[in-house]
Amino acid sequence: MRKLVLVVVIAGLGFGAWKWHARATARATHGEAKLVQNRLWIDHVPKNDRDTFQVFATLSDEGIGIFQATSAWKGGYEAFQYEANGDELRAVYPQTGDKEKLHATARRCNDGGMDYCLELSGSSRGVQKYYSLEGWELDSLADEQAQVRALEH
């Protein structure tokens, strides 16, 4: 019994070390790629409550993302599941079964008062350019919806 417990503990430590190394390597090699995830991205700040704006967001812990077109009065969205590898997001849209390889390049910028710029290619949804501000980090889809509602008004 002791040997079994020891083997389980060693295996757990090995797995934990492997996961830590994989995350550390991903952070080191994909610093700007990580900027894409867990952040609210919009194509423009809406001018009024009827101005439709595009939203893009991904949540790394859940492996889900969303494309949304919305105003204060009307909107629609499509969620997707994804896996990230550097600047590539391999997306699957469960509603339709569609699959896409999105290429996302995020960087610090100062365009129109925004802190970050995102160029997205390879997607048939949303737009190609998005912007974000410092403080628009996300922990959940509820965060995303709360921030979107704040922008709509």
Short mmCIF file of C-alpha atoms in Angstrom, two decimals:
data_model
loop_
_atom_site.label_atom_id
_atom_site.label_comp_id
_atom_site.label_asym_id
_atom_site.label_seq_id
_atom_site.Cartn_x
_atom_site.Cartn_y
_atom_site.Cartn_z
CA MET A 1 0.00 0.00 0.00
CA ARG A 2 2.86 2.39 0.84
CA LYS A 3 4.48 1.76 -2.53
CA LEU A 4 1.23 2.56 -4.31
CA VAL A 5 0.86 5.85 -2.40
CA LEU A 6 4.49 6.70 -3.16
CA VAL A 7 4.00 6.00 -6.88
CA VAL A 8 0.85 8.15 -6.95
CA VAL A 9 2.64 11.03 -5.17
CA ILE A 10 5.65 10.84 -7.52
CA ALA A 11 3.38 10.69 -10.56
CA GLY A 12 1.41 13.69 -9.27
CA LEU A 13 4.59 15.68 -8.69
CA GLY A 14 5.86 14.78 -12.15
CA PHE A 15 2.60 15.81 -13.76
CA GLY A 16 2.55 19.07 -11.78
CA ALA A 17 6.13 19.87 -12.80
CA TRP A 18 5.32 19.12 -16.45
CA LYS A 19 2.23 21.41 -16.37
CA TRP A 20 4.20 24.19 -14.65
CA HIS A 21 6.99 23.92 -17.25
CA ALA A 22 4.50 23.93 -20.13
CA ARG A 23 2.77 27.05 -18.77
CA ALA A 24 6.08 28.82 -18.09
CA THR A 25 7.27 28.03 -21.62
CA ALA A 26 4.00 29.24 -23.12
CA ARG A 27 4.22 32.49 -21.14
CA ALA A 28 7.80 33.07 -22.22
CA THR A 29 7.25 32.33 -25.91
CA HIS A 30 3.73 33.68 -26.31
CA GLY A 31 3.67 36.80 -24.12
CA GLU A 32 1.72 38.91 -26.59
CA ALA A 33 -0.36 35.92 -27.69
CA LYS A 34 -1.57 35.60 -24.09
CA LEU A 35 -2.78 39.21 -24.28
CA VAL A 36 -5.53 38.01 -26.62
CA GLN A 37 -7.15 35.81 -23.99
CA ASN A 38 -9.16 36.84 -20.93
CA ARG A 39 -9.79 40.33 -22.28
CA LEU A 40 -12.76 42.15 -23.78
CA TRP A 41 -12.14 43.36 -27.34
CA ILE A 42 -14.42 45.75 -29.29
CA ASP A 43 -14.26 47.23 -32.77
CA HIS A 44 -15.28 50.72 -31.55
CA VAL A 45 -16.85 52.47 -28.59
CA PRO A 46 -20.56 52.88 -29.39
CA LYS A 47 -21.66 56.46 -30.06
CA ASN A 48 -25.20 55.95 -28.76
CA ASP A 49 -27.56 53.22 -27.55
CA ARG A 50 -28.46 52.17 -31.12
CA ASP A 51 -24.87 51.96 -32.42
CA THR A 52 -24.03 48.29 -33.03
CA PHE A 53 -20.50 47.29 -32.09
CA GLN A 54 -18.57 44.05 -32.45
CA VAL A 55 -17.24 42.14 -29.45
CA PHE A 56 -14.63 39.38 -29.26
CA ALA A 57 -13.53 37.58 -26.11
CA THR A 58 -11.87 34.30 -25.13
CA LEU A 59 -11.56 32.70 -21.71
CA SER A 60 -8.52 30.50 -21.37
CA ASP A 61 -9.68 28.53 -18.29
CA GLU A 62 -12.91 27.44 -19.98
CA GLY A 63 -11.51 27.23 -23.52
CA ILE A 64 -14.50 29.16 -24.82
CA GLY A 65 -14.88 32.37 -26.77
CA ILE A 66 -17.55 34.59 -28.24
CA PHE A 67 -18.24 36.77 -31.23
CA GLN A 68 -21.02 39.26 -30.54
CA ALA A 69 -22.69 42.12 -32.41
CA THR A 70 -24.74 44.25 -30.05
CA SER A 71 -26.31 47.57 -29.17
CA ALA A 72 -28.37 48.46 -26.12
CA TRP A 73 -31.49 47.33 -28.00
CA LYS A 74 -30.50 44.45 -30.24
CA GLY A 75 -27.78 41.85 -30.41
CA GLY A 76 -26.64 38.41 -31.37
CA TYR A 77 -23.72 36.17 -30.52
CA GLU A 78 -22.01 32.94 -31.42
CA ALA A 79 -19.91 31.08 -28.89
CA PHE A 80 -17.09 28.72 -29.76
CA GLN A 81 -14.71 26.29 -28.12
CA TYR A 82 -11.01 26.75 -28.80
CA GLU A 83 -7.46 25.62 -28.18
CA ALA A 84 -4.66 28.18 -28.31
CA ASN A 85 -1.20 27.59 -29.69
CA GLY A 86 0.84 30.78 -29.88
CA ASP A 87 -1.07 33.27 -32.00
CA GLU A 88 -3.33 30.55 -33.42
CA LEU A 89 -6.75 29.71 -32.01
CA ARG A 90 -8.29 26.50 -33.32
CA ALA A 91 -12.01 27.21 -33.00
CA VAL A 92 -15.01 24.89 -33.19
CA TYR A 93 -18.51 26.33 -33.33
CA PRO A 94 -20.73 23.74 -31.59
CA GLN A 95 -24.00 25.05 -33.07
CA THR A 96 -22.91 24.43 -36.68
CA GLY A 97 -19.89 22.16 -36.34
CA ASP A 98 -17.78 24.69 -38.29
CA LYS A 99 -14.05 24.75 -37.60
CA GLU A 100 -11.61 27.62 -38.20
CA LYS A 101 -8.00 28.49 -37.51
CA LEU A 102 -7.93 32.05 -36.27
CA HIS A 103 -4.69 34.03 -36.17
CA ALA A 104 -4.71 36.67 -33.45
CA THR A 105 -1.98 39.28 -33.08
CA ALA A 106 -2.33 41.56 -30.06
CA ARG A 107 -0.05 44.43 -29.13
CA ARG A 108 0.09 47.56 -27.04
CA CYS A 109 -1.05 50.59 -29.02
CA ASN A 110 -2.52 54.05 -28.68
CA ASP A 111 -5.20 54.05 -31.36
CA GLY A 112 -8.23 56.20 -30.58
CA GLY A 113 -7.40 56.23 -26.88
CA MET A 114 -7.25 52.44 -26.65
CA ASP A 115 -4.39 50.63 -24.92
CA TYR A 116 -4.32 47.42 -27.00
CA CYS A 117 -4.93 46.49 -30.64
CA LEU A 118 -5.90 43.06 -31.96
CA GLU A 119 -5.75 41.89 -35.55
CA LEU A 120 -7.78 38.77 -36.18
CA SER A 121 -7.64 36.78 -39.41
CA GLY A 122 -9.00 33.46 -40.60
CA SER A 123 -12.47 33.96 -39.16
CA SER A 124 -15.75 34.18 -41.00
CA ARG A 125 -17.26 35.87 -37.93
CA GLY A 126 -16.70 39.30 -36.42
CA VAL A 127 -14.29 41.89 -37.83
CA GLN A 128 -10.54 41.98 -38.37
CA LYS A 129 -9.55 44.77 -35.95
CA TYR A 130 -10.48 45.06 -32.30
CA TYR A 131 -9.37 47.30 -29.43
CA SER A 132 -9.18 47.00 -25.67
CA LEU A 133 -8.38 49.06 -22.59
CA GLU A 134 -6.34 48.41 -19.49
CA GLY A 135 -8.79 47.05 -16.92
CA TRP A 136 -10.88 45.11 -19.45
CA GLU A 137 -9.50 41.79 -18.24
CA LEU A 138 -12.06 38.99 -17.88
CA ASP A 139 -12.47 36.14 -15.41
CA SER A 140 -15.78 34.80 -16.74
CA LEU A 141 -18.50 35.23 -19.34
CA ALA A 142 -20.46 37.12 -16.69
CA ASP A 143 -17.59 39.68 -16.62
CA GLU A 144 -17.77 39.94 -20.41
CA GLN A 145 -21.53 40.55 -20.40
CA ALA A 146 -21.29 43.11 -17.57
CA GLN A 147 -18.61 45.08 -19.44
CA VAL A 148 -20.58 44.92 -22.69
CA ARG A 149 -23.74 46.19 -20.92
CA ALA A 150 -21.71 49.09 -19.46
CA LEU A 151 -20.55 50.06 -22.96
CA GLU A 152 -24.08 49.91 -24.38
CA HIS A 153 -25.29 52.79 -22.20
#
